[in-house]
XYZ file of C-alpha atoms in Angstrom:
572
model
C -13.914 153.927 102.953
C -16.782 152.131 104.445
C -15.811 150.685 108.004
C -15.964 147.280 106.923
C -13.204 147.990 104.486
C -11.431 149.810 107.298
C -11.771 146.758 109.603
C -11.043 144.272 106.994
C -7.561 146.485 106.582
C -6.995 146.813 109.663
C -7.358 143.137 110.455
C -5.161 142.371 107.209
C -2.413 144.939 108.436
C -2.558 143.265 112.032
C -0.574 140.217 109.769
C 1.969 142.568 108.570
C 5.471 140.932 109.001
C 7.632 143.935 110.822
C 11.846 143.084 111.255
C 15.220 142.756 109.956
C 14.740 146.082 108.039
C 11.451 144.296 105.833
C 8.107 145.843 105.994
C 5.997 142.262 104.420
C 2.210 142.888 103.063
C 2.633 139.631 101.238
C -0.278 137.681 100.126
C -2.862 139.548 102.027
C -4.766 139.597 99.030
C -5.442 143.811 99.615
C -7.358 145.862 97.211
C -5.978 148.954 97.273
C -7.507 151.419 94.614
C -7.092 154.794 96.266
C -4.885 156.960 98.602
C -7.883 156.446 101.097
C -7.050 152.437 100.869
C -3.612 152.448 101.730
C -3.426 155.331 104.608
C -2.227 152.652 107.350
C -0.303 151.293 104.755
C 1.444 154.250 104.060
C 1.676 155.522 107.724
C 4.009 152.370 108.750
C 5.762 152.961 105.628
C 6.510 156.387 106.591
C 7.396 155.631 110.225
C 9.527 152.437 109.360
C 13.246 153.502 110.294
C 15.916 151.943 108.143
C 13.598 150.367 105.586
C 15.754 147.892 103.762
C 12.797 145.528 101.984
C 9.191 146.091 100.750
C 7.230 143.216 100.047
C 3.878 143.647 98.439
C 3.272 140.909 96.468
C -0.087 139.260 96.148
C -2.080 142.467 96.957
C -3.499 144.640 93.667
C -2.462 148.148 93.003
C -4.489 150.845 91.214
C -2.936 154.125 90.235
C -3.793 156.236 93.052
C -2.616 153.626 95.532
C 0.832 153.428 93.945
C 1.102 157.323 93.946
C 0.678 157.517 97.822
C 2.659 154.921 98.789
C 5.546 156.389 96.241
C 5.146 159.020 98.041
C 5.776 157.426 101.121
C 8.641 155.958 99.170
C 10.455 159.371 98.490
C 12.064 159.516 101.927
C 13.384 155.797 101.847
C 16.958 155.715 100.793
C 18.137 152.552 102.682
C 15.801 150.706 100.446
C 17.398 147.927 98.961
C 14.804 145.490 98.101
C 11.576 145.392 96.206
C 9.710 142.310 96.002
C 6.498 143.731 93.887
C 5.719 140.505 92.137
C 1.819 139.491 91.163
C 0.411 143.510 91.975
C -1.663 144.474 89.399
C -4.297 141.477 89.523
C -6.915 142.753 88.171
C -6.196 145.815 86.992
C -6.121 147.527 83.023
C -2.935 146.753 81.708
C -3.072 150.751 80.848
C -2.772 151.683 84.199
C 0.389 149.401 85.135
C 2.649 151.254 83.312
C 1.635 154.698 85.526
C 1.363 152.941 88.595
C 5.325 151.096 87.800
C 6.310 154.755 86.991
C 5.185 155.997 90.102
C 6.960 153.982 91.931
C 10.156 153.933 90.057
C 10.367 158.003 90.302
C 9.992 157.792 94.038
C 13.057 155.626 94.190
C 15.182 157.432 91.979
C 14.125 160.714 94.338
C 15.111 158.598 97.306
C 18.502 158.199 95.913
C 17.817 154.241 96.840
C 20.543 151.899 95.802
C 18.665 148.395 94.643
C 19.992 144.867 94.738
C 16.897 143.183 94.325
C 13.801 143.857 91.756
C 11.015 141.192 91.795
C 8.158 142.166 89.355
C 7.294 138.847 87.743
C 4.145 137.595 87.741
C 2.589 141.024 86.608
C 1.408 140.764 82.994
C 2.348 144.369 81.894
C 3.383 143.856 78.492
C 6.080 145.405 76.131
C 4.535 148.735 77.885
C 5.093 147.516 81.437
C 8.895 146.950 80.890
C 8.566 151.372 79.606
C 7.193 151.964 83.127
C 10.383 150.863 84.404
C 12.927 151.587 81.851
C 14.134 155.051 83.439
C 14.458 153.167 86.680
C 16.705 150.255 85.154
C 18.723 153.400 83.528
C 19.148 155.197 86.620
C 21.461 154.857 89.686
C 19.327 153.815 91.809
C 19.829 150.116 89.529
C 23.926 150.685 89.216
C 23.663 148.435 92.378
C 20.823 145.818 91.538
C 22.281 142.118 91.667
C 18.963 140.395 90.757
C 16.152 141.140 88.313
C 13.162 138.503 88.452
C 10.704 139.217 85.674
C 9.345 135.919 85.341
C 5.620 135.265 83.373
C 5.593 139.338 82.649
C 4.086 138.759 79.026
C 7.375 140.952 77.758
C 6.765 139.962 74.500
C 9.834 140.765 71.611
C 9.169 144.414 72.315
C 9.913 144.601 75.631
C 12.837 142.486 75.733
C 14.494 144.667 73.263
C 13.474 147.733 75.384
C 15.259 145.833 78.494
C 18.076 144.914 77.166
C 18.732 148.711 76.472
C 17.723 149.644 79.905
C 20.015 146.859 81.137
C 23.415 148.479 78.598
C 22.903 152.052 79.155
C 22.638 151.068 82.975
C 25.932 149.441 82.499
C 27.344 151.875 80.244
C 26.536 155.101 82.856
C 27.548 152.740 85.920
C 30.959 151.897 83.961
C 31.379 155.667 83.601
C 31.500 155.520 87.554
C 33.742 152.560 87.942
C 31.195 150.469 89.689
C 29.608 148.836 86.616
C 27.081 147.090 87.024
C 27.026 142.970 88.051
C 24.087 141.623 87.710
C 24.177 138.070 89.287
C 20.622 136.610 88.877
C 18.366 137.417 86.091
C 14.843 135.620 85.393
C 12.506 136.156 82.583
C 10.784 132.913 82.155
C 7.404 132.908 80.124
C 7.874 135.885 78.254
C 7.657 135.404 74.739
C 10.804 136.693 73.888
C 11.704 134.617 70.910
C 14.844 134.698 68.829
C 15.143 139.001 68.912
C 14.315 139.446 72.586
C 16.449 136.761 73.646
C 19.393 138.093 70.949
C 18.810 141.722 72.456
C 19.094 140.187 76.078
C 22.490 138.189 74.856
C 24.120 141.367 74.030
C 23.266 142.778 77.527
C 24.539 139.583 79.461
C 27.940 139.338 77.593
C 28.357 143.026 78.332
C 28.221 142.855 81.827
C 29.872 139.461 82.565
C 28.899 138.719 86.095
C 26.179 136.541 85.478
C 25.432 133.653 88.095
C 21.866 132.307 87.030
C 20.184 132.766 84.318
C 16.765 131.406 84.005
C 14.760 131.699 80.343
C 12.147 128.823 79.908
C 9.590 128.772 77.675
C 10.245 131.835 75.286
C 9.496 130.493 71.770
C 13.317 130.920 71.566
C 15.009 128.862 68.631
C 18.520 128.245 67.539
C 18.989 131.795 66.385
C 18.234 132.936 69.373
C 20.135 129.943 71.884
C 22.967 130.821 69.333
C 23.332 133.916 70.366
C 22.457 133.232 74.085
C 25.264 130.690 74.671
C 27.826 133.293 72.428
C 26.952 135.794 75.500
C 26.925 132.955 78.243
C 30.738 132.407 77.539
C 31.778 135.742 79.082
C 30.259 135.039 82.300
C 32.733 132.955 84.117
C 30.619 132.595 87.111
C 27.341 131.364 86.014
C 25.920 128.320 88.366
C 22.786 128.258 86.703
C 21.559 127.789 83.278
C 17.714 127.190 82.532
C 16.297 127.434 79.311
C 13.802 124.836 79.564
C 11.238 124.995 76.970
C 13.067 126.413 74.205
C 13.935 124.922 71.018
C 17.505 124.113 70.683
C 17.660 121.415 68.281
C 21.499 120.435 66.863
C 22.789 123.737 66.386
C 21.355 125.726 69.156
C 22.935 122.360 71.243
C 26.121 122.758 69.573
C 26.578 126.110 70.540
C 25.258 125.785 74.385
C 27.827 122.546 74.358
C 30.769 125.061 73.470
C 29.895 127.639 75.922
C 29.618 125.349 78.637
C 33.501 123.861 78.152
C 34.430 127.475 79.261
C 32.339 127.548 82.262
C 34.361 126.132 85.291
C 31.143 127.298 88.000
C 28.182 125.453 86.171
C 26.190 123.378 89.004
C 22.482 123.104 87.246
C 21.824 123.081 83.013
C 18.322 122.216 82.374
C 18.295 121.917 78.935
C 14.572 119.711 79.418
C 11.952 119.791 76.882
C 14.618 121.740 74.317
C 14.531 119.355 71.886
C 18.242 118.389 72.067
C 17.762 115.106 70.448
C 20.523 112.867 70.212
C 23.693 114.461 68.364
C 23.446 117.365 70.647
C 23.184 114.769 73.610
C 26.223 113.316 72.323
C 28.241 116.596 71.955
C 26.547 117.493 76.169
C 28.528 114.036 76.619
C 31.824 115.380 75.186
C 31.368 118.353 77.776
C 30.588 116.166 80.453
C 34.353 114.702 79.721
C 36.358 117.265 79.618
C 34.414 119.627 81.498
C 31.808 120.980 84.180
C 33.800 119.671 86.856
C 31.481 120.787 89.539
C 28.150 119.966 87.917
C 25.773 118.404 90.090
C 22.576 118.629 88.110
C 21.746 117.483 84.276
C 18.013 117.687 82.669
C 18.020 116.648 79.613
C 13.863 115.333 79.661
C 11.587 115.191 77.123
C 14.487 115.997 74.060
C 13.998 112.932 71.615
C 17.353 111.506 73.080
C 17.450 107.618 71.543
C 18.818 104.821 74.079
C 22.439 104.745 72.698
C 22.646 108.304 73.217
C 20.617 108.249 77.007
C 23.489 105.779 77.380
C 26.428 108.081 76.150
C 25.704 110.608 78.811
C 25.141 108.062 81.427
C 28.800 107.058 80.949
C 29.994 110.366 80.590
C 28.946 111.263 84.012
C 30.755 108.787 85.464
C 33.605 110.707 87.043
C 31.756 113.447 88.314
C 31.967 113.643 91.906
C 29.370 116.380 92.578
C 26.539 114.711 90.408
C 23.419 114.412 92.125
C 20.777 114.127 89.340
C 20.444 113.077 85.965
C 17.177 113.596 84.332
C 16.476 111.473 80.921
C 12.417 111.275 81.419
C 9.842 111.751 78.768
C 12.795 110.905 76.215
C 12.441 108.286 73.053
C 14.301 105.418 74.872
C 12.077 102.289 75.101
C 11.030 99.928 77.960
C 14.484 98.068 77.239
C 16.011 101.271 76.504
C 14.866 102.707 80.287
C 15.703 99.536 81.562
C 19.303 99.392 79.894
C 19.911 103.388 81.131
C 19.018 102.263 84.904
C 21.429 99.447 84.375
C 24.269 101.813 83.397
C 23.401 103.730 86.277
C 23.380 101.235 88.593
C 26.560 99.506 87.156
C 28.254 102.913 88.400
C 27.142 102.909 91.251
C 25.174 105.660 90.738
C 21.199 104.379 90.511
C 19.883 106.995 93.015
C 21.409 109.580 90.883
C 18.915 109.159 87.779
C 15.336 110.612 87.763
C 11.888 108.938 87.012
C 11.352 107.429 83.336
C 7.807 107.028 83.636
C 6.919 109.237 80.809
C 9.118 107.898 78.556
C 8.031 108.518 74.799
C 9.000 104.382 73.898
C 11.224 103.792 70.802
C 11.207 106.320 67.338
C 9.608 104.941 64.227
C 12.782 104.485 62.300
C 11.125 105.672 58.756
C 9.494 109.306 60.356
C 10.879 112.307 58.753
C 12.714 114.791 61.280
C 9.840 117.780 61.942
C 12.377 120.726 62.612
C 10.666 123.901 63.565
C 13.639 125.563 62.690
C 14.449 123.805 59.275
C 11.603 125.868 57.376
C 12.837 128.897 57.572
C 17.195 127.868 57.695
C 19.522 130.270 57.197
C 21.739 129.400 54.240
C 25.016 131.046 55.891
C 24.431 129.099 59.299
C 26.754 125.816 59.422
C 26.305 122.533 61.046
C 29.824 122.476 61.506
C 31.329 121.617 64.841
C 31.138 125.184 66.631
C 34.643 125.101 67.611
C 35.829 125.481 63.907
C 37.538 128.298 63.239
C 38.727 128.821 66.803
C 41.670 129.802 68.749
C 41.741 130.066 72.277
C 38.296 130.061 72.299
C 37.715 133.423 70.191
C 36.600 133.506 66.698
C 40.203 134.173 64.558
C 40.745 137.092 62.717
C 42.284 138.563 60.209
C 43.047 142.748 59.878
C 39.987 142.778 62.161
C 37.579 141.012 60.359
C 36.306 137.469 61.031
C 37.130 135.477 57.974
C 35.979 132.443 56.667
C 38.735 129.755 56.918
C 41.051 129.812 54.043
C 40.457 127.377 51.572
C 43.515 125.191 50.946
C 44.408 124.475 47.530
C 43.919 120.866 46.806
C 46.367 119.142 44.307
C 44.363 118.005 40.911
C 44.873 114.443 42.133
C 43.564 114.818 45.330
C 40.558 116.283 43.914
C 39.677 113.719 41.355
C 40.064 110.888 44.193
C 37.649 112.670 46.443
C 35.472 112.865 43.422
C 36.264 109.021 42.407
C 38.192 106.800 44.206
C 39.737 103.966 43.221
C 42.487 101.563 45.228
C 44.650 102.914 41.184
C 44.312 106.506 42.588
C 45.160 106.393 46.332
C 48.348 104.527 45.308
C 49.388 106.600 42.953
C 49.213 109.696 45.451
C 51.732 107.889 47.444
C 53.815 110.801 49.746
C 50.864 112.890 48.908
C 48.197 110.627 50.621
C 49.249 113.740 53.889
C 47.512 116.145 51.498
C 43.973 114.378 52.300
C 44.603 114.578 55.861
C 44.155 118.498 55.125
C 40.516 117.701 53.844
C 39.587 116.299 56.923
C 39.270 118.745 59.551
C 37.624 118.664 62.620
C 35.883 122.049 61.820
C 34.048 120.346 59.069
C 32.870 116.842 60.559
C 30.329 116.252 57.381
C 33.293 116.431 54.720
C 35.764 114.353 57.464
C 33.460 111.443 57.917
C 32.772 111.364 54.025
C 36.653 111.326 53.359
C 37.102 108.726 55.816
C 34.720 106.838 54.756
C 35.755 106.913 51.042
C 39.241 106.241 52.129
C 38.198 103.122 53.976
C 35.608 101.829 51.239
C 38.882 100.733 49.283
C 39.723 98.505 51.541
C 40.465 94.589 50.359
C 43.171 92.089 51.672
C 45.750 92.859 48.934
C 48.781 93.872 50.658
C 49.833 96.857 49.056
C 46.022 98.059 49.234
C 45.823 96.793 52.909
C 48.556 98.725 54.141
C 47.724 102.158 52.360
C 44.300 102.330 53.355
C 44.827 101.463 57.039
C 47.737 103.404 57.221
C 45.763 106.470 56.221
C 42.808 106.301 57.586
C 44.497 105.791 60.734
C 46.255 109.091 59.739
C 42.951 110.755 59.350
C 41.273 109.014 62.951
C 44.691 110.280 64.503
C 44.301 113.534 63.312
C 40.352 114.173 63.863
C 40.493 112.316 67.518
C 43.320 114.493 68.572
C 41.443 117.436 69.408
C 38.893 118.053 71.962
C 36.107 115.891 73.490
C 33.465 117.718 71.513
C 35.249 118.507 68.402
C 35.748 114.399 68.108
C 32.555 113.384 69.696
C 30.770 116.163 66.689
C 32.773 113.911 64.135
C 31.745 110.835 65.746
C 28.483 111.538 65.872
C 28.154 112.978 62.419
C 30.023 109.442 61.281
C 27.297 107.336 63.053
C 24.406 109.200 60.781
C 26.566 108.805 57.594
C 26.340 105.124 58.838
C 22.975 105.055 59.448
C 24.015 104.096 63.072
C 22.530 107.264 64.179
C 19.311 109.565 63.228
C 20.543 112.930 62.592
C 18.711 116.208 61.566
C 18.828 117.469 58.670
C 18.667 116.146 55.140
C 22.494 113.860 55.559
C 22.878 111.273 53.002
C 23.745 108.179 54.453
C 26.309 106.317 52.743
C 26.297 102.321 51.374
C 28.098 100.888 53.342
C 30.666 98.088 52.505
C 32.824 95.608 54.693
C 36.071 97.705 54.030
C 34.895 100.513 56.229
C 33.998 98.339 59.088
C 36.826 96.736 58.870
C 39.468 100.095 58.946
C 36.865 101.222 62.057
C 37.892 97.689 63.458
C 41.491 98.162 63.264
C 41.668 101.272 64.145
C 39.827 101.037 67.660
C 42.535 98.742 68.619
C 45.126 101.472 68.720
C 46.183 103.997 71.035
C 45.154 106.829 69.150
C 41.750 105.677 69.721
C 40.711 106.573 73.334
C 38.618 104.448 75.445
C 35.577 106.921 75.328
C 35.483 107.098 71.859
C 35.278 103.532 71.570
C 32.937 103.291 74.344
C 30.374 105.622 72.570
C 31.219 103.640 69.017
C 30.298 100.348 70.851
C 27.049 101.840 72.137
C 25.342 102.684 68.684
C 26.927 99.368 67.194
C 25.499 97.240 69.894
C 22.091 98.465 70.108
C 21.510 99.387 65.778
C 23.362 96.455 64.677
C 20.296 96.152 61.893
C 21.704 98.894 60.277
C 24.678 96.820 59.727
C 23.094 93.621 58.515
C 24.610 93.815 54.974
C 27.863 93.722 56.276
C 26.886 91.208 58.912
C 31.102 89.462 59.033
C 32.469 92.496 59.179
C 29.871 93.754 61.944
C 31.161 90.974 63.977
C 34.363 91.674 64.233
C 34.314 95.252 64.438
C 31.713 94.443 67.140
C 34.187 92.285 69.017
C 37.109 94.451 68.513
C 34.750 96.834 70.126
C 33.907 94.844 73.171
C 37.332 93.996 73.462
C 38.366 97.379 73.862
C 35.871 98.503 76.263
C 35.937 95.500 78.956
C 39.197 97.081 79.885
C 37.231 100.399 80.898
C 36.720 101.064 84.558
């Protein structure tokens, strides 16, 4: 080395941060290319006693430099931490994989038992994540607690080649009886789209001990957030969920919303720039009722969330104690919209708790198709159906083994040609066996609920006989679909306020013609018990602030409308 590069080491080295068992050369901004380069380096390495963390991030490695100081490394079993993030600037992305593999022998020959592995920032590639894949594998990981591989450029590759390092490290560790618990894991800007992130869910709902999990901006879709919040269910502890920058849309929403009601520990869901939009706001609502009972933060930003739905959640996190923000920004609310959310807020009491609007996106044009990035390419087997359906305990049901499709139930001839034409002759001629449509509206299927309702109730006049039989069972129906959870009856809800045209939905939904009748049945039936106050709350909302939609049924509209108000000036 030339003695200015010995001086300017020497000088940087004078910096080094020596204590607590860490040995620090972070952001010294080092170029170390050879053995020659890191002598001192490796010298205080060497004569560190009890070595517990290694910090080098911010300094750039080349192979020969990685070799000596793994060599260093060899004798260093008390190392617990490695916080190698941003150390190949600079370098061919051929030589990171020799230089990671250098390293990761040396700790495996030290016999070192990690907690912590910080390589993020390093843009290795699918071929990066092979220079460590023996060292995930190996012992010397049976310990590790948190993995940070944040902006790696991973790619679909290497997240499937992780998420086999990451099961056969649990699978040998198991063999032990100290499997592996992994607490924190963080692979944001990666590229792992819907396979990565599907290979990583298998991993995570394997090893259960999850705490935080942080995956924005992945190109991930619903296929992939299906899968994801599948695996997120069998981690009991998880505080932290971040999948900002992802596209969710309904049924990626749908399926996050059902994972979270198991998840007692959540404190922080950033769900932001996901493209939740409104239904899967509302059914994030329904979990905010019955569940999350510790949550203290909620980003929802920059989603296409409509005002009535902004205003859903901001009711919904009315009783929770440990809320500290609520972030609606960048959404599709309005300046009255914003202005109607911070009034909400502030009628709570709870003003201070709701973030910036300044970049709100104003008010949808009502007439603009839905652009789903996942609608071109849809799976025909994948359901919109409430993800609860089919569910017991909150596991799938099955039958000799196999998951099954729910059993069809045999529907009488006359039950079938009133579905396929009512008329006020048919429904009372079904008399006793009116119960037999209550079986064709199941919460499990909220599309073909709403429509049955809503057929039911489009018969609807002031005859007597007629009166009484159609608000007798649609009351039947409401009793039966609002029995169930918060999300199962906020995913009907919601799905009735599209077929109403009360709501935008996603999708190709036919919206229905609506006639005074079914206003009417919804007006009656808010006033009773079976109806809870929420539900009426969030029915108000969308009828108070799209009452256009309802213009040709303007008498009706009024007195649902006031029925409505009614109802909800009782709430707290």
């Amino acid at each position: 080395m030339a003695s200015d590069d010995i001086a300017q080491l020497a000088d940087a080295l004078s910096k080094t941060h020596v204590g607590d068992g860490e040995l620090s050369y972070k952001g010294l901004g080092l170029k170390l290319d050879n053995a020659e380069s890191v002598e001192e380096l490796v010298r205080e390495i060497e004569q560190y006693q009890g070595l517990k963390a290694l910090r080098l991030e911010g300094n750039t490695l080349g192979v020969e430099a990685a070799r000596a100081i793994a060599k260093a490394l060899e004798s260093k079993d008390l190392l617990q931490r490695c916080y190698w993030s941003d150390m190949f600037t600079g370098r061919l992305r051929s030589e990171i994989p020799t230089a990671l593999r250098s390293l990761g022998n040396a700790l495996m020959s030290a016999g070192t038992r990690l907690t912590e592995l910080d390589l993020s920032d390093n843009a290795f590639g699918p071929d990066g994540v092979k220079g460590i894949e023996q060292l995930l594998k190996s012992p010397s990981c049976h310990t590790l607690r948190e993995l940070r591989l944040n902006n790696c450029g991973m790619g679909i590759g290497g997240g499937k080649i992780l998420a086999e390092a990451l099961i056969e490290c649990h699978r040998q560790s198991s063999a032990l009886r100290a499997p592996l618990r992994l607490r924190v894991f963080i692979a944001g800007r990666n590229r792992l789209e819907n396979e990565g992130a599907s290979a990583l869910a298998k991993a995570f709902q394997l090893m259960g001990s999850l705490e935080e999990v942080h995956m924005p901006q992945n190109g991930i879709n619903y296929t992939g957030v299906m899968a994801l919040a599948a695996a997120m269910r069998h981690n009991p502890e998880l505080r932290v969920l971040n999948f900002n920058d992802n596209t969710f849309t309904k049924k990626g929403t749908l399926a996050m919303a059902q994972a979270l009601r198991h998840l007692r520990n959540v404190q922080l869901v950033n769900f932001g720039d996901c493209l939740v939009r409104s239904e899967g706001a509302i059914a994030l609502a329904a979990v905010l009722r019955e569940g999350l009972p510790i949550l203290k933060e909620l980003n929802l930003s920059f989603g296409e969330i409509t005002e009535a739905a902004a205003l859903v959640v901001a009711q919904a996190v009315r009783d929770k104690p440990y809320m500290e923000k609520v972030d609606l920004n960048g959404n599709c609310l309005g300046e009255e919209g914003c202005e109607a959310l911070r009034e909400a807020m502030e009628n709570m009491d709870k003003g201070d708790m709701l973030a910036s609007l300044s970049d709100d996106e104003g008010e949808p044009d009502g007439e603009d198709e839905e652009d789903d990035d996942d609608n071109e390419h849809e799976d025909d087997d994948v359901s919109d159906d409430c993800p609860e359906a089919n569910e017991e305990d909150g596991e799938i049901v099955k039958e000799n083994g196999k998951e099954d499709s729910p059993v069809k139930i045999q529907s009488p001839a006359e039950i079938t040609s009133f579905l396929i034409c009512p008329s006020v002759e048919k429904l009372l001629q079904l008399g006793e066996m009116r119960t037999n449509l209550l079986q064709q509206a199941d919460a499990s299927d909220p599309h073909k609920a709403a429509d049955v309702l809503l057929k039911i109730a489009s018969l609807y006049s002031e005859e007597s006989e007629t009166k009484t039989a159609v608000l007798e069972t649609t009351g039947d129906v409401l009793k039966k679909l609002l029995s169930g959870s918060a999300l199962q009856s906020y995913c009907f809800l919601s799905t009735l306020l599209v077929m109403m045209g009360l709501l935008k939905g996603e999708g190709k939904m036919k919206k229905v013609s609506l006639v005074p009748g079914q206003l009417l049945c919804l007006e009656h039936a808010v006033q009773q018990d079976y109806f809870p106050q929420h539900h009426a709350s969030l029915l108000h909302t969308f009828v108070s602030k799209n009452s256009e939609a309802l213009k040709s049924c303007s008498v009706a509209r009024e007195r649902l409308s006031s029925a409505l108000e009614k109802r909800c000036s009782n709430q707290h």
